[in-house]
PDB file of C-alpha atoms in Angstrom:
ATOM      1  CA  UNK J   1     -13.665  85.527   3.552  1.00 75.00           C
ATOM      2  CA  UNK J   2     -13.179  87.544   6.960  1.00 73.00           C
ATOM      3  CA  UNK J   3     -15.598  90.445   5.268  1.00 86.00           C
ATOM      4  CA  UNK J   4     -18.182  87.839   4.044  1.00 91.00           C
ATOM      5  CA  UNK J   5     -20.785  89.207   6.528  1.00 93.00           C
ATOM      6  CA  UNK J   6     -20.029  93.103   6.365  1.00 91.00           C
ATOM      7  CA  UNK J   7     -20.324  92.768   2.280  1.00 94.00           C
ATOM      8  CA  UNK J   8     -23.429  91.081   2.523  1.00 95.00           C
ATOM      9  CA  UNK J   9     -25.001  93.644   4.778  1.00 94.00           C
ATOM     10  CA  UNK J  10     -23.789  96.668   2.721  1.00 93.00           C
ATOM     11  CA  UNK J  11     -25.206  95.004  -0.202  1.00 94.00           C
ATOM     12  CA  UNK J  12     -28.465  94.369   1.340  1.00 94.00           C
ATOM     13  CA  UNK J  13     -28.608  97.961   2.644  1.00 93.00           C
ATOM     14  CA  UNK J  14     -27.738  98.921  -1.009  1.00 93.00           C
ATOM     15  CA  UNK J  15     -30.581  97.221  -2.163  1.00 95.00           C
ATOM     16  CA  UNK J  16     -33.260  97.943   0.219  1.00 95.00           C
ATOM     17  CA  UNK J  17     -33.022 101.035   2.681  1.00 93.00           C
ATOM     18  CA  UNK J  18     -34.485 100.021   5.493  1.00 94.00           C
ATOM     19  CA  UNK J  19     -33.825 100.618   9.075  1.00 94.00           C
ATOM     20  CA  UNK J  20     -33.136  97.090  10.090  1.00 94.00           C
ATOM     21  CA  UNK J  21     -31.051  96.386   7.136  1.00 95.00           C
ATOM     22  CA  UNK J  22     -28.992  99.406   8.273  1.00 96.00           C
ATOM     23  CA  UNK J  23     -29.076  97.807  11.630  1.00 95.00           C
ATOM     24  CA  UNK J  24     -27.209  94.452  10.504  1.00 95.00           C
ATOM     25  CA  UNK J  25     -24.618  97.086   9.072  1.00 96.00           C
ATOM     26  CA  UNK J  26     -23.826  99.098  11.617  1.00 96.00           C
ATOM     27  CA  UNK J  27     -23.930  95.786  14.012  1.00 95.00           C
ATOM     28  CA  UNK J  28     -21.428  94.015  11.252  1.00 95.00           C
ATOM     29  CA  UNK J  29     -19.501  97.502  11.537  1.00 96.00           C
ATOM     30  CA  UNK J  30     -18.885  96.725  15.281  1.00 95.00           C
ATOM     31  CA  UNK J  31     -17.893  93.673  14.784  1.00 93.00           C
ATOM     32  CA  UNK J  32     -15.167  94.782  12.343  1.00 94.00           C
ATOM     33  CA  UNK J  33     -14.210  97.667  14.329  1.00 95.00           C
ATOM     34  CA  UNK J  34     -15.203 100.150  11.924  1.00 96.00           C
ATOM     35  CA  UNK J  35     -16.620 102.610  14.760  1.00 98.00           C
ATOM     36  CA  UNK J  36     -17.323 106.038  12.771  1.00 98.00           C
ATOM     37  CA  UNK J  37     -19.299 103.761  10.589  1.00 97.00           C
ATOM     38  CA  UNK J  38     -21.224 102.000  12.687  1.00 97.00           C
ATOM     39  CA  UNK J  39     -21.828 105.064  14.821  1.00 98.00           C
ATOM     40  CA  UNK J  40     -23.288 106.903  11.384  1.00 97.00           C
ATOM     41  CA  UNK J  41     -25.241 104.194  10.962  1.00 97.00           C
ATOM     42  CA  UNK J  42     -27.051 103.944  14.248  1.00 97.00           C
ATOM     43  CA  UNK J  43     -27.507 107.871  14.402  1.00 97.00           C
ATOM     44  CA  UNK J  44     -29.160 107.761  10.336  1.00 95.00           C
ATOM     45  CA  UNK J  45     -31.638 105.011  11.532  1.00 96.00           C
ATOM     46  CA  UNK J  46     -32.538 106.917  15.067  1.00 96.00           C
ATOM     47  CA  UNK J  47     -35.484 108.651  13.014  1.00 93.00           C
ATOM     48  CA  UNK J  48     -38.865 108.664  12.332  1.00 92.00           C
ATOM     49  CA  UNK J  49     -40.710 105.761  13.971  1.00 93.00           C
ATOM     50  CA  UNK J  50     -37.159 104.449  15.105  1.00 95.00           C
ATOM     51  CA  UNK J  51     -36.374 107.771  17.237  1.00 95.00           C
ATOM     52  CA  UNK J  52     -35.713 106.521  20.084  1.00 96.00           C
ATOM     53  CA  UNK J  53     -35.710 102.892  20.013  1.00 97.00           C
ATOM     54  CA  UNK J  54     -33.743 101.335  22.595  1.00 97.00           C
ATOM     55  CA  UNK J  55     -31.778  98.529  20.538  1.00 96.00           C
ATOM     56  CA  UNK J  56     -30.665 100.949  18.143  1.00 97.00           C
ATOM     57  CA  UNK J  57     -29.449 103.703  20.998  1.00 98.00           C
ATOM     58  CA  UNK J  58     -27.389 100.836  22.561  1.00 98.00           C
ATOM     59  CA  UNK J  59     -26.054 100.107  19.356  1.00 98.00           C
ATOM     60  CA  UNK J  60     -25.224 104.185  18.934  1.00 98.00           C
ATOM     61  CA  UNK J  61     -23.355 104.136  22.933  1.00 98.00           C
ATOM     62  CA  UNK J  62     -21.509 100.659  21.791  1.00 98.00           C
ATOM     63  CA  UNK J  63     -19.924 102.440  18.657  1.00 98.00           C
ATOM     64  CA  UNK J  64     -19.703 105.814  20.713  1.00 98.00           C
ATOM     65  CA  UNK J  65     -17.239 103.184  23.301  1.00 98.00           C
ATOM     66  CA  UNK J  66     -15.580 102.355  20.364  1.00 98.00           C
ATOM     67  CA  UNK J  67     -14.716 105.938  19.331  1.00 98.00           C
ATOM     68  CA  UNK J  68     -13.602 106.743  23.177  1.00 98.00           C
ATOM     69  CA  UNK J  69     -16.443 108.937  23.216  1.00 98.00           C
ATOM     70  CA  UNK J  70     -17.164 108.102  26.591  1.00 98.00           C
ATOM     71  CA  UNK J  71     -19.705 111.124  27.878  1.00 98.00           C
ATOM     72  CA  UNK J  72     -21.970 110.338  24.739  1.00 98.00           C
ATOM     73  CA  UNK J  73     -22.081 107.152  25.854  1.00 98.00           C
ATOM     74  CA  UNK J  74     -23.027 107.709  28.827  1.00 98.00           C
ATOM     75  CA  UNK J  75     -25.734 110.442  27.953  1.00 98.00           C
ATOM     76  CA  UNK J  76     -26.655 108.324  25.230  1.00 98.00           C
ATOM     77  CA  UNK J  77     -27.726 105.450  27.746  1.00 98.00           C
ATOM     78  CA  UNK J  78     -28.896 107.970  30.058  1.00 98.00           C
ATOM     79  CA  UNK J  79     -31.861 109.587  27.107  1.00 98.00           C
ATOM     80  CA  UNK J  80     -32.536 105.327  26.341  1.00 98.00           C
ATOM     81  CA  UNK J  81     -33.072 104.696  30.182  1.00 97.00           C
ATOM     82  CA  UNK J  82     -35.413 108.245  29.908  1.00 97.00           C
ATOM     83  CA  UNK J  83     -37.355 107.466  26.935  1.00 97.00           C
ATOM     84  CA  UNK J  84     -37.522 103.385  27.183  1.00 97.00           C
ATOM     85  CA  UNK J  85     -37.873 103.302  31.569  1.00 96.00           C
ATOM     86  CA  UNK J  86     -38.912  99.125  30.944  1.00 96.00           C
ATOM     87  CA  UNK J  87     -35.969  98.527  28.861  1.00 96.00           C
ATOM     88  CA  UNK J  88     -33.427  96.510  30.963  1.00 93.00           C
ATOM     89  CA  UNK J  89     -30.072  95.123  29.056  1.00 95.00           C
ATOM     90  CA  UNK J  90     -27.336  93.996  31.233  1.00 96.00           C
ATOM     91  CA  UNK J  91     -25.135  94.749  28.813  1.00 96.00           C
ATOM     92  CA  UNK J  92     -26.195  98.297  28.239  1.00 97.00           C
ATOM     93  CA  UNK J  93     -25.168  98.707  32.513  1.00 97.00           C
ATOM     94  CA  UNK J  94     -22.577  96.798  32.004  1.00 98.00           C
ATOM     95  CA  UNK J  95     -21.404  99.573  29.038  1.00 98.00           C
ATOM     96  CA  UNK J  96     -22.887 102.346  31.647  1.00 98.00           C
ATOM     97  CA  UNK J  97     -20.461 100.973  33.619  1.00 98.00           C
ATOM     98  CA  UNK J  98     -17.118 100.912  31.727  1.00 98.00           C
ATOM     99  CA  UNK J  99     -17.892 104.547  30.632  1.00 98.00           C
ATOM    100  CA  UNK J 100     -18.329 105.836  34.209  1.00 98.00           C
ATOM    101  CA  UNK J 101     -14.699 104.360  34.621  1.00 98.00           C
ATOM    102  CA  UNK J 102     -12.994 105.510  31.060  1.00 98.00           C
ATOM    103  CA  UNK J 103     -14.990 108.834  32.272  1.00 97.00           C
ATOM    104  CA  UNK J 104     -12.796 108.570  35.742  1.00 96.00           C
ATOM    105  CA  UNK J 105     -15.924 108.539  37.851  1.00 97.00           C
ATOM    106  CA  UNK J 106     -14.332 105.705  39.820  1.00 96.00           C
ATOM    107  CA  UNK J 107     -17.234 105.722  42.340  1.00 96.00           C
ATOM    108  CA  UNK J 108     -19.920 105.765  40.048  1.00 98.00           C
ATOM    109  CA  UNK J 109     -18.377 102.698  38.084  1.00 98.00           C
ATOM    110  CA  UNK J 110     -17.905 100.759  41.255  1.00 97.00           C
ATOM    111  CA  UNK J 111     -21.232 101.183  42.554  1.00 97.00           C
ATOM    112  CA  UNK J 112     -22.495 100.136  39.095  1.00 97.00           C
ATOM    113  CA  UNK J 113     -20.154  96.961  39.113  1.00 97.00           C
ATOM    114  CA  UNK J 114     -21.220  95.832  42.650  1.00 96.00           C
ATOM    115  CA  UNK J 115     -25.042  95.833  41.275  1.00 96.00           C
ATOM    116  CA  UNK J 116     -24.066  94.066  37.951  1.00 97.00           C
ATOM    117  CA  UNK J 117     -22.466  91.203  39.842  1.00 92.00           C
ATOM    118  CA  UNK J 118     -25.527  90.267  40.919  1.00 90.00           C
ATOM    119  CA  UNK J 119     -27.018  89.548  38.345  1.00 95.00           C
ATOM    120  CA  UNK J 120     -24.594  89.980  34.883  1.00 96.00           C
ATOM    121  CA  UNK J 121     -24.746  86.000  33.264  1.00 93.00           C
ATOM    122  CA  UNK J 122     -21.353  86.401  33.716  1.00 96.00           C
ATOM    123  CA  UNK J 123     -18.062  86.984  35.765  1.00 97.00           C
ATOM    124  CA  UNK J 124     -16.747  90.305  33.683  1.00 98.00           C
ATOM    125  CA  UNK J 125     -18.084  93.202  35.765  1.00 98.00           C
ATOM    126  CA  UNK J 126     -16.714  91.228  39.025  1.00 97.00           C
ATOM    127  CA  UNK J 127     -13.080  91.116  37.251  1.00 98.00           C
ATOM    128  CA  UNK J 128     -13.374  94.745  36.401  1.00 98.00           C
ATOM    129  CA  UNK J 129     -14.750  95.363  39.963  1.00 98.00           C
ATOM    130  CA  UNK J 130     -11.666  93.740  41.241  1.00 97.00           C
ATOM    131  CA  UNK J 131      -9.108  95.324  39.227  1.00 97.00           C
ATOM    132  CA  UNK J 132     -10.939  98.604  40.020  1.00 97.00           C
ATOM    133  CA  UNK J 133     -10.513  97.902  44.170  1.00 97.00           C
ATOM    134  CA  UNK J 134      -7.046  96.674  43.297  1.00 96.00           C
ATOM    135  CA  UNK J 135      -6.341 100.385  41.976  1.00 95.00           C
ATOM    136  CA  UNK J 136      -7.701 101.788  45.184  1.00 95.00           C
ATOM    137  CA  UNK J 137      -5.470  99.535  46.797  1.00 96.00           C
ATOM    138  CA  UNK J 138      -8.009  97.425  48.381  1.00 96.00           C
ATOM    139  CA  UNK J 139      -6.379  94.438  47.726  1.00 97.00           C
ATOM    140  CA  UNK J 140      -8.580  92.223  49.886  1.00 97.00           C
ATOM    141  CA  UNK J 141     -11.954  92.846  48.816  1.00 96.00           C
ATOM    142  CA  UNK J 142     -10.102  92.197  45.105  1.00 97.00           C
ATOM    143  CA  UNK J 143      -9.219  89.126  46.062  1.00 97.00           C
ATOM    144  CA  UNK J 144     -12.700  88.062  47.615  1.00 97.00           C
ATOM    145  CA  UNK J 145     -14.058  89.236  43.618  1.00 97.00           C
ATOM    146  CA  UNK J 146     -11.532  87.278  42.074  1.00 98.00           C
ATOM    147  CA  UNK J 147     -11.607  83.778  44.725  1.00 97.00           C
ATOM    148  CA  UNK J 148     -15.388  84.528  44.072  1.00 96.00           C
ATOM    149  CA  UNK J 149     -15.389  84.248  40.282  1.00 97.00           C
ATOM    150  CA  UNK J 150     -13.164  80.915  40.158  1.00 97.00           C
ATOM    151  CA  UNK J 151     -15.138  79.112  42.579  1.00 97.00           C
ATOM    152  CA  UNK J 152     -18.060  79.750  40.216  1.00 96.00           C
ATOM    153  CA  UNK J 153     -16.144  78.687  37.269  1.00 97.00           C
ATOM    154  CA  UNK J 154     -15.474  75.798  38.779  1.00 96.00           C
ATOM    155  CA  UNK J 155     -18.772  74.837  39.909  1.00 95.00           C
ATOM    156  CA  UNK J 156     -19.726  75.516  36.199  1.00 95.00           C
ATOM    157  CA  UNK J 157     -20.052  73.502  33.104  1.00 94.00           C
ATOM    158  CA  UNK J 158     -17.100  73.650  30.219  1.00 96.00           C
ATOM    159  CA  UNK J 159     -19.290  75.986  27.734  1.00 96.00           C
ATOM    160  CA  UNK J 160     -19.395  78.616  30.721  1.00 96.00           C
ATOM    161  CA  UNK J 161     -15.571  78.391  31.129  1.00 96.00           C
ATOM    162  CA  UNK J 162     -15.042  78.157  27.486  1.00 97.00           C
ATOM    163  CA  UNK J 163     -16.843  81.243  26.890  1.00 97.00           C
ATOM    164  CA  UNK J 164     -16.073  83.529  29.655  1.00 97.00           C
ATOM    165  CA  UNK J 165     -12.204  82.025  29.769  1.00 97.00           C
ATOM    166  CA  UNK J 166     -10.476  85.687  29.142  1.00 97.00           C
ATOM    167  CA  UNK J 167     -12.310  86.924  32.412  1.00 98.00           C
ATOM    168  CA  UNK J 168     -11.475  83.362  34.113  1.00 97.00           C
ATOM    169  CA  UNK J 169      -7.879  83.900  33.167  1.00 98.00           C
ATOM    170  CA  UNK J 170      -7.565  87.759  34.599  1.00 98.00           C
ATOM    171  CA  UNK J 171      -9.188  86.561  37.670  1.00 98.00           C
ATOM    172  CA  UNK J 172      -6.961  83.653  38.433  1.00 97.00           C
ATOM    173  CA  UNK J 173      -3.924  86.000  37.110  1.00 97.00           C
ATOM    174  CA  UNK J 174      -4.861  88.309  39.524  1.00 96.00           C
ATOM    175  CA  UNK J 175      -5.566  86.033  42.414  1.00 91.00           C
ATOM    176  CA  UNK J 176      -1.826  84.822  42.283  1.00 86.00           C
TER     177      UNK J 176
END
């Protein structure tokens, strides 16, 4: 049953309103794709005591990506970084990221990528550097980012290369 999850979270939310049972929703509404769901979700339980708590505004900017809502995504991450200045989520810049670049602020998303590669556990925001200095036409410094991710993959052990294979793939796709 490819619902199994989703049903049992509505259910539970059904049965007990409570923030973090909304939470498992909306994240099961992700998951599914179900967007306008999972962003009504998010927004409901940013209330109260949960007004502006940072797991639950990432959630929000994930489902706003989903929508191609790309400006409330980014002001969305912009009012977490305000209100929670100690939260740090590499995948929250990494999402910062990717809406600077659906957005069209090219620079903004590349200086963004070049600091995630540093430290992102793993080799997507180098790809999407790449392809983004490949559509500049910098066609070298792509390369370096993709020669650069499969040396690291493989240096690394099979579950890295199992799990980050799609962004493996792209790179040695675009290395050819």
């Amino acid at each position: 049953n490819p619902h199994r999850k989703l049903k049992k979270a509505a259910l539970n939310l059904e049965i007990a309103d409570t923030v973090e049972n909304a939470r498992r929703l909306a994240q099961e509404c992700l998951s599914a794709g179900r967007f306008a769901d999972a962003c009504e979700l998010y927004r409901k339980s940013l209330s109260g005591l949960y007004h502006d708590d940072p797991n639950l505004m990432l959630g929000l900017a994930h489902s706003l990506f989903g929508l191609g809502e790309f400006q409330q995504v980014k002001n969305t991450l912009d009012e977490l970084k305000q209100k929670n200045p100690d939260y740090q989520h590499a995948d929250a810049h990494l999402l910062y990221a990717r809406a600077l670049e659906s957005m069209g602020d090219i620079a903004a998303a590349q200086h963004e990528y070049e600091a995630l590669a540093d430290y992102y556990p793993g080799p997507e925001p180098t790809v999407r550097l790449g392809l983004l200095l490949q559509q500049q036409g910098r066609l070298q410094e792509a390369q370096e980012r993709f020669a650069r991710v499969l040396a690291v993959a493989k240096t690394s052990g099979r579950s890295y290369r199992d799990f980050h294979q799609e962004w493996i793939a792209t790179a040695k796709r675009e290395l050819k």
